[in-house]
XYZ file of C-alpha atoms in Angstrom:
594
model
C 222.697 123.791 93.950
C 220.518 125.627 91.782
C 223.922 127.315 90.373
C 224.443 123.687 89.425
C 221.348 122.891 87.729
C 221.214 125.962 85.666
C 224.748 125.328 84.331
C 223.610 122.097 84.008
C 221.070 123.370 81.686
C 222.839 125.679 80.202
C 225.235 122.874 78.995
C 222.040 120.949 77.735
C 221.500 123.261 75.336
C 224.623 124.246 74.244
C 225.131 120.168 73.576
C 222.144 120.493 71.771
C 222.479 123.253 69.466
C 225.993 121.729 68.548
C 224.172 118.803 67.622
C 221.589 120.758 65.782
C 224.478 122.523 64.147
C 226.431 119.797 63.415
C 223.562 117.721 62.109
C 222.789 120.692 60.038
C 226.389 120.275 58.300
C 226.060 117.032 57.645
C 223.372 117.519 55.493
C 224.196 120.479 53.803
C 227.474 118.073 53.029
C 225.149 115.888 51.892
C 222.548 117.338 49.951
C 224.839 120.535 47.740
C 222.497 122.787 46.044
C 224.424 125.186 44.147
C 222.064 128.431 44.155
C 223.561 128.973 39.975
C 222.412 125.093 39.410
C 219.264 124.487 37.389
C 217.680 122.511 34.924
C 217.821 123.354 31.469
C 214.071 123.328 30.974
C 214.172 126.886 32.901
C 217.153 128.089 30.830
C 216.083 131.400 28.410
C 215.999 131.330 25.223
C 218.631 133.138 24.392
C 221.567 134.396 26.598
C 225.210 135.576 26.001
C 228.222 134.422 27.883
C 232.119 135.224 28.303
C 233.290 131.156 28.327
C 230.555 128.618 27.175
C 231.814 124.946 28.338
C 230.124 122.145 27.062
C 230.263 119.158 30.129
C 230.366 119.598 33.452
C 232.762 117.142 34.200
C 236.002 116.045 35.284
C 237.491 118.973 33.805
C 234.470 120.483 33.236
C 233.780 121.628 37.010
C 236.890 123.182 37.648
C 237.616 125.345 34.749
C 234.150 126.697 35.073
C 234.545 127.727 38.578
C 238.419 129.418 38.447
C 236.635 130.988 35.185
C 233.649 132.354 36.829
C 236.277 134.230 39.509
C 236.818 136.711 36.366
C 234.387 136.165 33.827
C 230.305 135.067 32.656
C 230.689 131.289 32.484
C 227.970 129.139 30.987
C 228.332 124.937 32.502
C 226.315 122.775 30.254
C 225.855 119.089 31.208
C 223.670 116.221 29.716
C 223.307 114.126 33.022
C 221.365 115.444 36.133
C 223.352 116.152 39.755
C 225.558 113.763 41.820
C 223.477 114.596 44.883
C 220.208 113.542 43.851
C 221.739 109.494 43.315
C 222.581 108.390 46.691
C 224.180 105.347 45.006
C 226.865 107.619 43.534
C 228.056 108.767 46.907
C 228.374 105.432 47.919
C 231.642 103.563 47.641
C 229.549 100.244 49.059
C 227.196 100.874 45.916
C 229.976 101.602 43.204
C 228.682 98.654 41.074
C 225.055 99.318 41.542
C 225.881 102.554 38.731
C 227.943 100.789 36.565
C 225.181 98.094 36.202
C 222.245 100.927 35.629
C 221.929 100.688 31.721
C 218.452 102.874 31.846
C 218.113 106.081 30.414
C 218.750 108.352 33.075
C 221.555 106.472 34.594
C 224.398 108.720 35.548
C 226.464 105.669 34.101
C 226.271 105.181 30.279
C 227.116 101.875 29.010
C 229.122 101.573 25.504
C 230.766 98.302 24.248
C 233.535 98.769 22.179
C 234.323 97.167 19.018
C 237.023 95.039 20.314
C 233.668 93.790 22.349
C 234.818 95.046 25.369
C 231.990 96.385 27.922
C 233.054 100.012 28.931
C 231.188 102.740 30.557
C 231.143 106.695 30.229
C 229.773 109.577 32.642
C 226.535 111.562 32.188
C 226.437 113.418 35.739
C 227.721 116.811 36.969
C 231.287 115.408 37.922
C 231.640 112.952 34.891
C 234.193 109.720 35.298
C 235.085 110.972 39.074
C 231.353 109.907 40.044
C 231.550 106.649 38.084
C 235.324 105.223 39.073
C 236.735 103.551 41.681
C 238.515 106.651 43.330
C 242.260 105.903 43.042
C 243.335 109.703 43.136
C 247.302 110.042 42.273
C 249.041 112.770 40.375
C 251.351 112.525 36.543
C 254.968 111.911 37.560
C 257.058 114.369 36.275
C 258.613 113.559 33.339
C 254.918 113.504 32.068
C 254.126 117.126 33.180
C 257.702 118.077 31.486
C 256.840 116.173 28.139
C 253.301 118.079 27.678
C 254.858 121.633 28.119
C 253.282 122.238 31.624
C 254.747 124.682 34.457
C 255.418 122.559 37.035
C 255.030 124.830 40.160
C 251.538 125.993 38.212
C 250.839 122.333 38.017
C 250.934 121.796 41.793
C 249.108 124.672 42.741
C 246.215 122.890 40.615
C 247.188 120.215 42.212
C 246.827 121.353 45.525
C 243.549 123.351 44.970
C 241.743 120.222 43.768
C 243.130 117.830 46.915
C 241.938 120.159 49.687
C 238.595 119.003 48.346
C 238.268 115.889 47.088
C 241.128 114.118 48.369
C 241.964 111.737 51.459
C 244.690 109.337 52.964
C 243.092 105.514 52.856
C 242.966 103.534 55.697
C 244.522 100.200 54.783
C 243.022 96.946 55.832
C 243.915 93.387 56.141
C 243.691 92.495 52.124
C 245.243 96.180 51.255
C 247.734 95.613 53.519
C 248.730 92.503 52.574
C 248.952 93.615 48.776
C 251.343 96.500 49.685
C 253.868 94.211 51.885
C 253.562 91.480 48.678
C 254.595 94.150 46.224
C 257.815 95.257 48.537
C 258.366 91.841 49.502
C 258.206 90.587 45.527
C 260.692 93.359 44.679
C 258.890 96.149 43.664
C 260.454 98.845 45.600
C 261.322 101.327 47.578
C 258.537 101.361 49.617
C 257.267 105.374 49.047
C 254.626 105.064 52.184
C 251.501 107.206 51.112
C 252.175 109.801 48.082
C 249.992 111.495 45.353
C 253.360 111.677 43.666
C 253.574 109.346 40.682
C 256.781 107.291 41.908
C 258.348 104.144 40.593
C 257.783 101.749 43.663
C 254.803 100.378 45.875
C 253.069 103.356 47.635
C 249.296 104.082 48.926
C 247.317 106.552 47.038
C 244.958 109.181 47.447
C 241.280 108.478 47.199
C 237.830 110.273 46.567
C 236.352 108.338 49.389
C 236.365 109.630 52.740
C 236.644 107.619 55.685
C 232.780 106.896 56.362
C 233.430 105.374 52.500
C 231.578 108.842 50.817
C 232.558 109.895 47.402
C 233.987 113.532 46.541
C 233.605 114.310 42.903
C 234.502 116.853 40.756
C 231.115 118.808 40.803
C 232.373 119.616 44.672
C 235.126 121.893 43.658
C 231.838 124.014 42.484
C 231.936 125.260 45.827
C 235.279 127.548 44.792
C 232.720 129.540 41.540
C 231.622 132.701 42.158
C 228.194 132.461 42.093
C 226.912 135.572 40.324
C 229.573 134.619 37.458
C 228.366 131.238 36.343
C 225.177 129.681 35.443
C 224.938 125.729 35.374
C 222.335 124.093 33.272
C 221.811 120.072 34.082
C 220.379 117.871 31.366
C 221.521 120.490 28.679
C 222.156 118.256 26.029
C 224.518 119.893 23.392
C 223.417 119.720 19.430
C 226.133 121.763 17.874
C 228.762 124.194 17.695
C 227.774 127.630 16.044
C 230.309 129.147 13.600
C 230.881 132.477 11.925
C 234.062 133.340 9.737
C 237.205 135.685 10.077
C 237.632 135.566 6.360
C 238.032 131.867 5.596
C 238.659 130.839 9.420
C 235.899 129.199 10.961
C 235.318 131.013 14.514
C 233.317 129.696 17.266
C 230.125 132.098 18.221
C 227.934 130.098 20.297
C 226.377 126.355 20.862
C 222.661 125.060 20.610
C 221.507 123.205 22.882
C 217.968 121.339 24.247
C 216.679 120.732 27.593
C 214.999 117.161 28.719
C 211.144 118.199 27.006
C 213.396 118.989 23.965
C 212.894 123.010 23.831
C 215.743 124.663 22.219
C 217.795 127.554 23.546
C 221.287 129.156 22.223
C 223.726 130.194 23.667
C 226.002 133.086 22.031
C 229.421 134.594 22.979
C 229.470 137.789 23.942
C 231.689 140.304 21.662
C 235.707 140.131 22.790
C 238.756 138.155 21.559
C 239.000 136.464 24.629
C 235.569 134.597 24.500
C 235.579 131.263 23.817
C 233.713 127.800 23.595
C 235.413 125.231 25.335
C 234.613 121.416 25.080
C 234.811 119.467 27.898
C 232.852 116.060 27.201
C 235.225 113.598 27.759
C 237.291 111.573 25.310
C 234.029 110.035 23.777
C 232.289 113.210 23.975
C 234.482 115.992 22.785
C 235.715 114.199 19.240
C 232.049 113.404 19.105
C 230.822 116.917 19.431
C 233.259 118.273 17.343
C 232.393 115.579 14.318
C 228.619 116.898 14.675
C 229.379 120.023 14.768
C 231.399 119.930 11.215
C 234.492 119.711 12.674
C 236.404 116.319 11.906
C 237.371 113.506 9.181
C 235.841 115.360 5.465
C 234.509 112.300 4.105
C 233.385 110.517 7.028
C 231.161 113.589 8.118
C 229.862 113.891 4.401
C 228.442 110.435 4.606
C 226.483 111.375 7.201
C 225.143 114.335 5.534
C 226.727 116.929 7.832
C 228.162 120.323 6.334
C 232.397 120.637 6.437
C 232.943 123.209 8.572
C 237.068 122.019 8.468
C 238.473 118.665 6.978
C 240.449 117.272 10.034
C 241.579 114.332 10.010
C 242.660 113.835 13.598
C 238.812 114.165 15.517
C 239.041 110.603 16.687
C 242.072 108.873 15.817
C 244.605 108.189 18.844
C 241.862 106.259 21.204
C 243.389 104.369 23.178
C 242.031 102.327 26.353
C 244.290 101.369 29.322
C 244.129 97.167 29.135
C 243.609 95.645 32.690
C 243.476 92.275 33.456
C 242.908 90.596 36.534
C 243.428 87.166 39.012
C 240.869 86.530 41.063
C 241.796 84.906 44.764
C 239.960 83.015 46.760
C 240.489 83.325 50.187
C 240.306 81.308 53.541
C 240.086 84.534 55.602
C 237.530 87.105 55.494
C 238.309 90.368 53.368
C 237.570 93.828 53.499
C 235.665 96.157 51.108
C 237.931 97.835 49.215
C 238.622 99.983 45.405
C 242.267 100.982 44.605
C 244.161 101.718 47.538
C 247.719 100.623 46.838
C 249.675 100.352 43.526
C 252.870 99.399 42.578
C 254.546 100.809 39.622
C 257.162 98.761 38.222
C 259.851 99.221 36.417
C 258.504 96.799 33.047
C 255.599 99.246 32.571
C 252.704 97.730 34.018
C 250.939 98.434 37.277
C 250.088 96.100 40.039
C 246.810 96.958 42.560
C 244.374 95.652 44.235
C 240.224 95.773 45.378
C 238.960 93.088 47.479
C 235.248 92.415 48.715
C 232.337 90.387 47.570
C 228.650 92.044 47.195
C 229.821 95.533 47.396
C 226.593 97.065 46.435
C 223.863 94.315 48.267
C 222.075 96.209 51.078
C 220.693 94.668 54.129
C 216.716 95.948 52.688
C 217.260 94.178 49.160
C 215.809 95.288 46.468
C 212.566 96.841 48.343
C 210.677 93.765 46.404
C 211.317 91.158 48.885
C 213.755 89.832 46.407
C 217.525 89.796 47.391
C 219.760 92.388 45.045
C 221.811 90.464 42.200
C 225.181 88.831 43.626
C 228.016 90.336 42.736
C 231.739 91.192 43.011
C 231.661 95.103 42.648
C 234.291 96.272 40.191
C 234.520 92.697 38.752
C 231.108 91.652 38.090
C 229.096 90.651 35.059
C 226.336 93.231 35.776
C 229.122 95.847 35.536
C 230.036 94.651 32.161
C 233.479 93.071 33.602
C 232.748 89.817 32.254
C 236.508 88.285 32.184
C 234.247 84.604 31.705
C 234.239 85.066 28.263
C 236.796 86.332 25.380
C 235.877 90.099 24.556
C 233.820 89.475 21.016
C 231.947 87.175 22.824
C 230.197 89.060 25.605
C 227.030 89.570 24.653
C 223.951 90.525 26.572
C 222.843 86.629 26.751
C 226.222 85.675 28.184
C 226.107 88.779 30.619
C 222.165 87.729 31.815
C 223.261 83.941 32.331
C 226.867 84.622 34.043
C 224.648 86.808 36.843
C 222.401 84.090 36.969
C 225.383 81.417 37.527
C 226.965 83.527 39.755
C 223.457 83.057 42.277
C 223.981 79.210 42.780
C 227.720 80.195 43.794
C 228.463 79.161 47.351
C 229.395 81.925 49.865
C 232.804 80.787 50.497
C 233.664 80.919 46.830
C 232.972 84.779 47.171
C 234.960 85.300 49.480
C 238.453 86.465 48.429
C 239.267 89.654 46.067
C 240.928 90.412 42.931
C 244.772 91.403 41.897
C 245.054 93.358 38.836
C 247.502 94.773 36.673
C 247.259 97.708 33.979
C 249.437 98.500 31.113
C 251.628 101.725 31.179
C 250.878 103.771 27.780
C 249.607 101.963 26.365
C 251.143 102.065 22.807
C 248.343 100.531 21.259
C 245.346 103.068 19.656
C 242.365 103.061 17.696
C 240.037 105.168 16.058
C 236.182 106.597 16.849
C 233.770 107.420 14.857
C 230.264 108.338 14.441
C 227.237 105.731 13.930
C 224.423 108.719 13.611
C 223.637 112.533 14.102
C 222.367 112.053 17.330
C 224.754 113.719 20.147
C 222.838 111.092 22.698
C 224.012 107.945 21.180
C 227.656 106.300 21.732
C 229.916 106.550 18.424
C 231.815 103.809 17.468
C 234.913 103.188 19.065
C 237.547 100.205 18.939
C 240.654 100.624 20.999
C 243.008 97.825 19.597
C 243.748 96.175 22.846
C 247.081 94.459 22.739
C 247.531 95.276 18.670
C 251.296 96.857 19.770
C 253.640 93.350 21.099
C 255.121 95.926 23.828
C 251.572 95.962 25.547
C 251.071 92.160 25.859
C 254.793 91.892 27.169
C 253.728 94.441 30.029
C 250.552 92.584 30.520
C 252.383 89.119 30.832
C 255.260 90.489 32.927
C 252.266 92.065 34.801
C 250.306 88.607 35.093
C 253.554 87.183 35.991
C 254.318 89.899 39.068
C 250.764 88.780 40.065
C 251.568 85.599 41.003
C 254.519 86.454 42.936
C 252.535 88.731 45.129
C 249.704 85.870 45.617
C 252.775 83.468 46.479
C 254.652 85.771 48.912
C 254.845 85.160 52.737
C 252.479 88.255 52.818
C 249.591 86.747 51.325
C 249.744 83.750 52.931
C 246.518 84.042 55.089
C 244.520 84.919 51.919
C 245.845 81.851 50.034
C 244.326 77.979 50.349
C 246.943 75.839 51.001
C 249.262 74.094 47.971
C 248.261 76.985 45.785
C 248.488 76.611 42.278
C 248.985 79.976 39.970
C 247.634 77.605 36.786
C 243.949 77.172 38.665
C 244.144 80.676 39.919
C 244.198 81.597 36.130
C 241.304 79.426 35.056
C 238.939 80.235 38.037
C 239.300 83.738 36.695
C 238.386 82.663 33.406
C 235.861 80.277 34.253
C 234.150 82.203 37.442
C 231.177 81.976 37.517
C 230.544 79.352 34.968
C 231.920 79.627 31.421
C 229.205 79.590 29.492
C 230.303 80.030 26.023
C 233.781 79.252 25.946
C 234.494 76.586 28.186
C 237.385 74.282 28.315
C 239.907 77.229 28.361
C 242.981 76.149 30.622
C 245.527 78.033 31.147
C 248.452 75.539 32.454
C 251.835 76.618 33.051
C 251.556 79.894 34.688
C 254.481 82.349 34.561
C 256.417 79.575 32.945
C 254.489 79.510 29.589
C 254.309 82.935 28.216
C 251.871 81.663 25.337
C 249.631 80.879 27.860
C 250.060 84.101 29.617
C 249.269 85.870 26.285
C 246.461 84.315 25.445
C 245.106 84.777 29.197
C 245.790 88.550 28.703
C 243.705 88.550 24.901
C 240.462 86.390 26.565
C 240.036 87.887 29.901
C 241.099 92.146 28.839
C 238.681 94.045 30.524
C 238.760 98.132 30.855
C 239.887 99.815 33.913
C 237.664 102.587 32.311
C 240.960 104.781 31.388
C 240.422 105.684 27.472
C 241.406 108.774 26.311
C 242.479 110.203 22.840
C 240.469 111.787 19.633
C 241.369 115.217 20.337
C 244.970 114.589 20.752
C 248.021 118.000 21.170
C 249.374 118.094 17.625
C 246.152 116.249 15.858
C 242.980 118.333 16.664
C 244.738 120.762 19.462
C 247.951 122.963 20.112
C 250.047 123.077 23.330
C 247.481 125.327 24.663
C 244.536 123.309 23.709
C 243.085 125.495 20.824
C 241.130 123.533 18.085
C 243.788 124.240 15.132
C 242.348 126.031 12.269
C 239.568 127.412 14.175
C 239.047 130.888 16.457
C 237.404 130.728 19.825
C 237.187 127.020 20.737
C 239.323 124.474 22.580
C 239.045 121.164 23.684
C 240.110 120.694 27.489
C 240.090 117.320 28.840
C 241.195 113.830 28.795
C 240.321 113.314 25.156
C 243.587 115.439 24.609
C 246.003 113.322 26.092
C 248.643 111.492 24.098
C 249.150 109.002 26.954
C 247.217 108.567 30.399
C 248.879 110.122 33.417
C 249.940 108.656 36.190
C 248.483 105.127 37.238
C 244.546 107.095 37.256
C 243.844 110.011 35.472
C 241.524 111.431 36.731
C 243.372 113.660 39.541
C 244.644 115.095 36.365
C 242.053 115.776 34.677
C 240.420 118.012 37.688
C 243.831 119.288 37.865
C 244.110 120.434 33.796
C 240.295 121.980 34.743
C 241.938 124.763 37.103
C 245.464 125.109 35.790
C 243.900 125.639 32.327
C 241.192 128.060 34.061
C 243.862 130.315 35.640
C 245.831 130.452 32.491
C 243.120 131.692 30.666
C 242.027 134.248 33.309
C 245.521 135.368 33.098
C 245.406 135.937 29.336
C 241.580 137.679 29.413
C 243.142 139.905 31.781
C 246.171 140.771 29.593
C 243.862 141.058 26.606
C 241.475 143.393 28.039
C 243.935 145.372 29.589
C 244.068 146.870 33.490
C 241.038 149.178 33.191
C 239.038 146.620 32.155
């Protein structure tokens, strides 16, 4: 008996401490604090470095930690830590970021000059805190056309998934979109793939199955410690040259912490040093314009020094067009962000999110007053504002579609979105900046639908849409005697119109005039741009600035064309495959008894 009892006790404990342990895990999972992290305020003055990167993003966070394996790396980043904003961790409170337009949001809001609403990162982890998690890979006739080695390119691959990447669980409304897709035609059915595949498959996602996000900033966890030194709220002035001759060469950057002290950062000596922008398509051809770097006359207007005339910093922007049907539904639908996609053969992309109030909690607003109403990826606080044609969407239309959207009856929340995204696209624009300060958002237009081929895709895309909504699959989240035509204007008109009424969009697939102009009024971003430091423009094959020593641009602002159907899986990947290729050439550079 008393054998008993003391193994009884003994288990008691043991349960315990696993609990203890456990518990203990969980919130080191929860809380990273990466012992090289700090604020910028307690940078020095003055320090030297092998590889200075300027944003700690997408790209950002995994070259800096495959560099730090070999070398002194230097991570600066405007925006403050993922794990300090529970909301970013959230998938449930995805929109709540989107719709922060304060100051020290980790989501900055920019409005293009098309008028579309659009958002960019500033948080450690860039776009992969801020999107809606769709993680899938570039197919390979991509990874062929950009000059990459494709077994070097999985590898990346690979090393990024076994973080940040997980298999969705599908439910009802996901489930439903992927048998309408292979039931519509769009086929073979590829089951779940990261591979880029024409067909209807389930992708990858950053959020875990208890709905947590993975970002970027976690593959931090592969750096070496004592080789990198991560400064948050660093916010980048410029780009310090010296010459080789007449060749402008990169030495160093200057940068100032959030009570705006200065400190700068210098390379040490060594051919193999470099500065290395990683600030995002906005960011980088921004930087590099500041920095004297960029169109001659446009940067002598604003009184900035010619470091080199190029004319390709900011030209090649382009912005993946999305548009999307919103469904009402009879049956109750899951929460969900991109889980399935099909990838047709016309060159759009068909996918779905479903879920009203994504980011309303049970406690409210802590004021006593309910949070805002809203339809997560699709909602006027987000900027989404599909109510309205683009040049129209101003903050007055934004503040009174939220308000609308309050005197909405439940059951007209209830349903979810179908959306489709043009391949390419083929249409681009131009960026440009609006002042010297490195803080503010440049001017950007992205030309939606100026190129005939993209509004084709987007009306065969509209068009694909309604066969989905129509098939046998859907039919528990369909009323009954559907009618495409109304499903177009309640997307138009949901909420409440309020500055544009009267739009009706009769005819559905039948009228492609009517199709086009529903693809011009209701464009919204699926937060996709890239471009302004484009290969052959501003960069080579291997991503150096051309004309300059000592500085390359590594990111999405590079790309000629978006990867995949979501770049971002990409981008993390380009962040390591580009860090081990430039480990491999310090290493052949400094020789073996280095």
């Amino acid at each position: 008996m008393a054998s008993l009892l003391i193994s009884a006790q003994a288990m008691a404990v043991f349960t315990v401490a696993c609990f203890f342990a456990l518990l203990c895990m969980a919130q080191q999972v929860r809380a990273v604090n990466y012992t090289f992290m700090r604020e910028a305020v307690n940078a020095p003055p003055v320090a030297y470095y092998d590889y200075i990167i300027v944003g700690g993003g997408t790209a950002g966070c995994p070259l800096a930690a495959t560099l730090s394996q070999g070398s002194r790396v230097l991570l600066l980043e405007r925006g403050g830590s993922p794990y300090e904003d529970g909301r970013v961790l959230s998938m449930l409170r995805f929109s709540d970021v989107l719709a922060d337009t304060s100051a020290s949001s980790p989501s900055q809001r920019f409005v293009s000059e098309d008028g579309v609403i659009n958002s960019r990162p500033r948080v450690l982890g860039g776009g992969s805190c801020i999107n809606a998690g769709f993680f899938t890979r570039a197919g390979a006739g991509y990874v062929r056309g950009v000059g990459w080695d494709p077994r070097e390119v999985l590898a990346a691959y690979r090393w990024v998934e076994d973080v940040v990447a997980f298999q969705p669980a599908l439910g009802p409304w996901q489930a439903a979109v992927r048998r309408g897709l292979l039931e519509t035609g769009v086929l073979p059915d590829n089951g779940f793939t990261y591979d880029h595949i024409p067909g209807t498959k389930v992708g990858g996602s950053i959020f875990d199955a208890d709905g947590r996000r993975h970002t970027a900033a976690d593959l931090l966890r592969y750096s070496n410690p004592d080789g990198i030194d991560l400064f948050l709220r660093a916010r980048v002035a410029r780009i310090l040259f010296g010459y080789k001759g007449t060749k402008p060469v990169a030495r160093g950057v200057v940068y100032r912490d959030a009570q705006g002290g200065t400190h700068v950062a210098y390379l040490n000596r060594g051919a193999a040093n470099e500065v290395i922008l990683s600030a995002g398509a906005l960011g980088s051809p921004q930087q590099l314009m500041l920095s004297g770097i960029g169109p001659g006359e446009h940067l002598r207007s604003l009184g900035i020094d010619v470091i080199l005339d190029l004319p390709g910093v900011g030209q090649g922007m382009s912005d993946n067009p999305m548009n999307a049907i919103y469904v009402p539904s009879p049956s109750p639908v899951e929460v969900s962000l991109i889980q399935v996609v099909g990838i047709t053969r016309f060159g759009s992309y068909i996918e779905g999110a479903s879920g009203a109030n994504w980011n309303s909690h049970p406690s409210g607003t802590g004021t006593g007053t309910p949070p805002p109403r809203n339809l997560g990826m699709f909602s006027p606080q987000t900027g989404q504002l599909a109510t309205v044609p683009p040049a129209q969407r101003t903050p007055e239309a934004i503040a009174r579609a939220v308000a609308a959207m309050s005197q909405v009856p439940d059951a007209a929340l209830r349903g979810g979105f179908i959306l489709e995204k043009v391949l390419g696209p083929q249409s681009t624009g131009s960026l440009a900046l609006r002042n010297l300060d490195p803080d503010d958002n440049p001017s950007v237009r992205f030309n939606y639908f100026a190129h005939p081929d993209d509004l084709r895709r987007c009306v065969a895309g509209i068009s694909a849409i309604e066969r989905v909504i129509r098939s046998g699959a859907f039919a528990r989240f369909t009323y009954p005697n559907f009618a495409f035509p109304a499903a177009l204007n309640v997307t138009a008109d949901f909420p409440v119109n309020t500055l544009y009424g009267g739009r009706r969009f009769g005819g559905g697939g039948g009228d492609p005039r009517a199709l086009e102009q529903f693809c011009r009024d209701t464009v919204m971003t699926i937060w996709h741009y890239h471009g302004g430091c484009q290969v052959g423009r501003v960069v080579d094959r291997d991503y150096k600035v051309l004309g300059v020593e000592a500085l390359r641009v590594i990111d999405g602002s590079t790309f000629n064309a978006s990867p995949g159907t979501n770049p971002q899986a990409t981008v993390m990947m380009l962040g390591r495959y580009m860090g081990v290729k430039l480990l491999k050439e310090r290493m052949l550079e400094e020789g073996p008894g280095a």
